Amino acid sequence: MRLAALIISFLCQKSLNKVRDTSNMNIIEMTIHELHSALKSKKLSSLEATIAILERIKAVEPKVSSFITVTPEQALASAKNADEQIASGHCNLLTGIPLAIKDIFLTEGIRTTCGSRILENFIPPYSATSWEKLRDRGAVLLGKLNQDEFAMGSSNECSAYGVTRNPWDTTCIPGGSSGGSAAAVAAGEAIATLGTDTGGSIRQPASHCGCVGLKPTYGRVSRYGVIAYASSLDQVGPMTRDVADCAAILDAIAGYDPKDSTSVNMPVPDYSASLKEGVKGLKIGLPKEYFIDGLDPDVQKTMTEAIETYRRLGAEFIDISLPHTDYAVATYYLIATAEASSNLARYDGVRFGHRAEAGNLLEMYTKSRSEGFGTEVKRRIMLGTYALSSGYYDAYYVKAQKVRTLIMNDFIKVFNDVDVMLTPVAPTPAFKIGEKINDPLQMYLSDIFTIPVNLAGTCAMSLPAGFSANGLPIGLQLIGKPFDEETILRAGYAFEQATEWHTRKASI
Amino acid sequence: MKISVVDVEQVARLARLELTFEEKELFATQMDAILDYVEKLKELNTEGIIPTSHAVPMENAFREDLVMPSIGLAKALANAPGRSDNFFSVPKVIE
Amino acid sequence: MKYQPVIGLEVHVQLKTDTKIFCGCSTQFGAEPNSQTCPVCLGLPGALPVLNKKVVEFAIKAGLSTNCSITPRSIFARKNYFYPDLPKGYQISQFEDPICQHGWLDIKVEGQEPKKIGITRIHMEEDAGKLVHGELSGSGDGSGVDLNRACTPLLEVVSEPDLRTSDEAVSYLKQLHGIVTWLGICDGNMEEGSFRCDANVSVMPIGSEKLGTRAEIKNVNSFKFVKQAIEYEIQRQIDLIEDGGTVIQETRLFDPNSGKTRSMRSKEEAHDYRYFPDPDLVPLVINQEWVERSRQELPELPDKRQQRFIDELGLPLYDAEVLNGSRVLADYFEAGVAAHGNAKLVANWVMGEITRALNDSGTSIEFSPVTPSQLAELLKLVDKGTISGKIAKTVFDEMWKSGKTPGAIVEEHGLVQVSDCSAIEGIIDEIMAANAGQVEEFRGGKEKVFGFFVGQVMKASKGKANPSVVNELLINKLKG
């Protein structure tokens, strides 16, 4: 059904409520908190908000391509449902809020591709825990967002469903792998989104698209129902328009899940409660390995200004060192690809997913997988298989796990002296589409500031901190102690209150 | 060169990937560059260092031995590219 | 030249848990294909394993009963290979740091001294699904995959290459089979594959220190076949060497029809399982306290229990052996003794009436309709003289059929024993009057007739007369 016709049919059912003119309300730029108060005060209905955003999606998708699948029918139905909840007085912060999630999250009955051809027709029989938690709080699902295939990529160019473009400059990449999740927030196509972060896949696109992105501590959010890339590094997190929204989503999705052995059974604080406590006396570390000569001048300038802002707010800066930073990318690409090579073995054409025509079993395996996977995925499967294979296991995989220990110890040591660390998210603002696609190693190296955090398992957030001379957003990264998301959220909130970067909108 | 086309073919066989000649050559070159880069880990003395599997210390996650409902045949087989009766069907398995 | 065979066994023990090792699906045998599956055991994207605690408890018990040490921190690994019955493309198993290590079993082979057989390791792993060939509609020569069995818990018990003959191998297997069924962690059903064995066989010249190349014989599923397969394989290797050939390392299948082993066509590639720690699972830490708790929960092993039945309960060797035929039977017996007190009496009943009734009805002891405490109750009625031993058998049959308590049956059918002298005297008088000839015979010295009178009195009282009272009164009366 075409979107317009669908909307009309829903409006007809909703005969009692006259359609109001909402064009002056700028729904598409609202935060969760803004929309929530509009819903609560009945200035807006969830249906009106959902329709406005669906219209926006329709208008800008040809330019941005944030979505792999839009689900207008389900969205309108849940919006209507949410309005009934609100009318009966049951309205929590997420009731009726239109959200979209990366296509890596399983959604029962809704196609889930993970950006891959191999899952082109995969309709999951169950849903990811993190999405269920949002849904149970009344959130409205707009659709599934574009991403690099199996979350393997830093530019969104590795999606089987076309490249997502950066809403600030459509000739640039939005970042990856949660590129669709970042672009949708920046382009007004969702109030907030969920992404996943294995080596920077939330923070780097958030930085490139000018939104807030949080990678929680490993184990804080359930991975159940999230298609695995590298199981010991993957973590789910929110991508939002401001820090308060980020805390609100984290409040909803954090917590122990008995279905995920690696989710941690410890109390979850109220992340929204402590946002406003300020940064006076906060000890912020500046790791010297992150402020290198090769840093883009605009990024460098943004960092200098951000440090100035924090100083004004009363934070204290301490020069620190994470001596093994230079080894993180190598470590990451051995561990992540090894785990991926095994995680992706289940795509064999037997129980689900693409199956090639073949005369015998071996041929079915090799053809199905070769037709179904894209080049980057194959490259990483190859690398990971090699790293685990007999004769190389100790030299590559075990060595990498040992270096991971050293990297982790760097973090533990530093956190004896500081509360958070402040670093750039990426060495440069968003690069041009096609710029690095033929040089995997250069592409991998662009994740140098985000990868160590995943290896250390701790939490970090990217938030808007400035713009390049070309008008591209630049984010700053706040790295927190394990399970201390509260402090980075608080520090981020203080920064946001003192600056106006997050209020700027991409014009598209 | 650490990686030859023959190595690539052997790894591809293990990973059940069928690569074109161009892909083999490309991957040989690229994997070689990546492995060359990865060599830098050898600079570090990791003698006596315990390998890390999870950065956050965790242990003993269990479930009790209680039967939970299965998802049911219809859902189990819904995505099957090939099925026969209530089995997933596959081409002849050659021993 | 003389040759020394060297044998090591790898036994897969399917654990008797209600659910699979990493998900809550039922492990019940015989369900509709693929009906006992979920995202985890189907290997769907995004699904994650969570370890069944009972599997760990069973593994610890198996380890303690085979003299293993329990590894304080063990981990799970992925064994990577592609096969349609392996949904995830890897099997979750243990590789480095298995849960139990360095154990042994003592085996006894007739005519030999007891011998210690080392157990290298016991580890936990998931089973694969099942492939069916050529029975499917519309699939041509294809195969079908049923994942009901996928993710069923297994223990793999790996022995040292300490076995030298097929008899030793069978003895070791029987011993291990006895232990896991006794522990109640495996149903021991070899036909259904709950206890299956792979044998590694090699030969070397006697006196040599260097082990020969071994062949692995797969899935031999009875004690008899293990013996046959090993003997065939030993001879095959010796013949091969004598003929100037060399044994190659390969996997062979035993064909029970021909009694021979044959080579499974060697795979084009050598296996490279690329084991690495499974990042979806966390380390398993078992402290000393947990080990001790498990040790407390261990059922007494058969040997020890048998000896205790002799030493403490005063049973003859034969009874102790029979009652230790299975753990449930021994448990039944002990529960009966606990409720009654007279071990020999309970033993007689368990080995007699109970066993007969079980055989007649084709049930096994765990489904006995008469519980040990009901049995004890019945025997107490005899002790108290409420019913006779003979009537007790009738009551027992009724208990078996109706499930009623002995007291209720005795009351309902008026089976209470008559010990009242005057009532019995009346019966005796009638019988003596009706059989005057036999009374004369007795008084004439033919004392054998006494039995006739007892029978008549019991018959007339419908078995309810107290036999000792009958005896006493009869003697007095007959002697006049």
Coordinates of N, CA, C and O in Angstrom, one line a residue, chain C residues 148-201:
Chain C
N148 N 15.8 -31.9 16.6 CA 15.3 -32.2 17.9 C 16.5 -32.6 18.9 O 16.5 -32.2 20.0
R149 N 17.4 -33.4 18.3 CA 18.5 -33.8 19.2 C 19.6 -32.8 19.3 O 20.5 -32.9 20.2
A150 N 19.6 -31.8 18.4 CA 20.7 -30.8 18.4 C 20.7 -30.1 19.8 O 19.6 -29.8 20.3
C151 N 21.8 -30.0 20.4 CA 22.0 -29.3 21.7 C 21.6 -30.1 22.9 O 21.5 -29.6 24.0
T152 N 21.4 -31.4 22.6 CA 21.2 -32.3 23.8 C 22.6 -32.5 24.5 O 23.6 -32.6 23.9
P153 N 22.5 -32.5 25.8 CA 23.8 -32.6 26.6 C 24.5 -33.9 26.5 O 23.9 -35.0 26.6
L154 N 25.8 -33.9 26.3 CA 26.7 -35.0 26.2 C 27.8 -34.8 27.2 O 28.3 -33.7 27.4
L155 N 28.3 -36.0 27.7 CA 29.7 -36.0 28.3 C 30.5 -36.8 27.4 O 30.1 -37.9 26.9
E156 N 31.7 -36.3 27.1 CA 32.6 -37.2 26.4 C 33.7 -37.6 27.4 O 34.4 -36.8 28.0
V157 N 33.8 -39.0 27.5 CA 34.8 -39.5 28.5 C 35.9 -40.1 27.7 O 35.7 -41.1 26.9
V158 N 37.1 -39.6 27.8 CA 38.2 -40.0 27.0 C 39.2 -40.8 27.9 O 39.7 -40.3 28.9
S159 N 39.5 -42.1 27.5 CA 40.4 -42.9 28.3 C 41.8 -42.7 27.8 O 42.0 -42.2 26.6
E160 N 42.7 -43.0 28.6 CA 44.1 -43.1 28.2 C 44.3 -44.4 27.3 O 43.4 -45.3 27.4
P161 N 45.3 -44.4 26.4 CA 45.5 -45.7 25.6 C 46.0 -46.8 26.5 O 47.1 -47.3 26.2
D162 N 45.3 -47.1 27.6 CA 45.8 -48.1 28.5 C 45.2 -49.5 28.3 O 45.6 -50.4 29.0
L163 N 44.3 -49.6 27.4 CA 43.6 -50.9 27.2 C 44.4 -51.7 26.2 O 45.0 -51.2 25.2
R164 N 44.5 -53.1 26.4 CA 45.3 -53.9 25.6 C 44.6 -55.0 24.8 O 45.1 -55.5 23.8
T165 N 43.4 -55.3 25.3 CA 42.6 -56.3 24.6 C 41.1 -55.9 24.5 O 40.7 -55.0 25.2
S166 N 40.4 -56.6 23.6 CA 39.0 -56.2 23.5 C 38.2 -56.5 24.8 O 37.3 -55.8 25.1
D167 N 38.7 -57.6 25.5 CA 38.0 -57.9 26.8 C 38.2 -56.7 27.8 O 37.3 -56.4 28.5
E168 N 39.4 -56.2 27.8 CA 39.6 -55.1 28.7 C 38.7 -53.9 28.3 O 38.2 -53.2 29.1
A169 N 38.6 -53.7 27.0 CA 37.8 -52.6 26.5 C 36.4 -52.7 26.9 O 35.7 -51.8 27.4
V170 N 35.9 -53.9 26.8 CA 34.5 -54.2 27.1 C 34.3 -54.0 28.6 O 33.3 -53.5 29.1
S171 N 35.3 -54.5 29.4 CA 35.2 -54.4 30.9 C 35.1 -53.0 31.3 O 34.3 -52.6 32.1
Y172 N 36.0 -52.2 30.7 CA 36.0 -50.7 31.0 C 34.7 -50.1 30.6 O 34.1 -49.3 31.4
L173 N 34.2 -50.4 29.5 CA 32.9 -49.8 29.0 C 31.7 -50.2 30.0 O 30.9 -49.4 30.3
K174 N 31.7 -51.5 30.4 CA 30.7 -51.9 31.3 C 30.7 -51.2 32.6 O 29.7 -50.8 33.2
Q175 N 32.0 -51.1 33.1 CA 32.2 -50.4 34.3 C 31.6 -48.9 34.2 O 30.9 -48.5 35.1
L176 N 32.0 -48.3 33.1 CA 31.6 -46.9 33.0 C 30.1 -46.8 32.8 O 29.4 -45.9 33.4
H177 N 29.5 -47.7 32.0 CA 28.1 -47.8 31.8 C 27.4 -47.9 33.1 O 26.4 -47.3 33.4
G178 N 27.9 -48.9 34.0 CA 27.3 -49.1 35.3 C 27.3 -47.8 36.1 O 26.3 -47.5 36.8
I179 N 28.4 -47.1 36.0 CA 28.6 -45.9 36.9 C 27.6 -44.8 36.4 O 26.8 -44.2 37.3
V180 N 27.5 -44.5 35.1 CA 26.6 -43.4 34.7 C 25.1 -43.8 34.9 O 24.3 -42.9 35.2
T181 N 24.8 -45.0 34.8 CA 23.4 -45.4 35.0 C 23.1 -45.4 36.5 O 22.0 -44.9 36.9
W182 N 24.0 -45.9 37.2 CA 23.9 -45.9 38.7 C 23.8 -44.5 39.2 O 22.9 -44.2 40.1
L183 N 24.5 -43.6 38.7 CA 24.5 -42.2 39.1 C 23.1 -41.5 38.7 O 22.7 -40.5 39.2
G184 N 22.4 -42.2 37.7 CA 21.2 -41.6 37.3 C 21.4 -40.5 36.3 O 20.4 -39.7 36.1
I185 N 22.5 -40.3 35.7 CA 22.8 -39.2 34.8 C 22.6 -39.6 33.4 O 22.6 -38.8 32.5
C186 N 22.4 -40.9 33.1 CA 22.3 -41.4 31.7 C 21.3 -42.6 31.8 O 21.4 -43.4 32.7
D187 N 20.5 -42.7 30.8 CA 19.6 -43.9 30.8 C 20.3 -45.1 30.3 O 19.7 -46.2 30.4
G188 N 21.5 -45.0 29.7 CA 22.3 -46.1 29.4 C 21.8 -46.9 28.1 O 22.4 -47.9 27.8
N189 N 20.8 -46.4 27.5 CA 20.2 -47.1 26.3 C 21.2 -47.0 25.1 O 21.3 -45.9 24.5
M190 N 21.8 -48.1 24.8 CA 22.8 -48.1 23.8 C 22.2 -48.1 22.4 O 22.8 -47.5 21.4
E191 N 21.0 -48.7 22.3 CA 20.4 -48.7 20.9 C 19.9 -47.4 20.5 O 20.0 -47.0 19.3
E192 N 19.4 -46.6 21.5 CA 19.0 -45.2 21.1 C 20.2 -44.3 21.1 O 20.0 -43.1 20.9
G193 N 21.4 -44.8 21.4 CA 22.5 -43.9 21.3 C 22.8 -43.1 22.5 O 23.6 -42.2 22.4
S194 N 22.2 -43.5 23.6 CA 22.5 -42.7 24.8 C 23.9 -43.0 25.4 O 24.4 -42.2 26.3
F195 N 24.5 -44.0 25.0 CA 25.8 -44.4 25.4 C 26.6 -45.0 24.2 O 26.3 -46.1 23.8
R196 N 27.4 -44.2 23.6 CA 28.1 -44.7 22.4 C 29.6 -44.5 22.4 O 30.1 -43.6 23.1
C197 N 30.2 -45.3 21.6 CA 31.7 -45.4 21.9 C 32.4 -45.3 20.5 O 32.0 -45.9 19.5
D198 N 33.5 -44.6 20.5 CA 34.5 -44.6 19.4 C 35.7 -45.3 20.0 O 36.1 -45.0 21.1
A199 N 36.4 -46.1 19.2 CA 37.6 -46.8 19.7 C 38.8 -46.4 18.8 O 38.7 -46.5 17.6
N200 N 39.8 -46.0 19.5 CA 41.1 -45.8 18.8 C 42.0 -47.0 19.0 O 42.3 -47.4 20.1
V201 N 42.3 -47.6 17.8 CA 43.0 -48.9 17.9 C 44.3 -48.8 17.1 O 44.4 -48.2 16.0

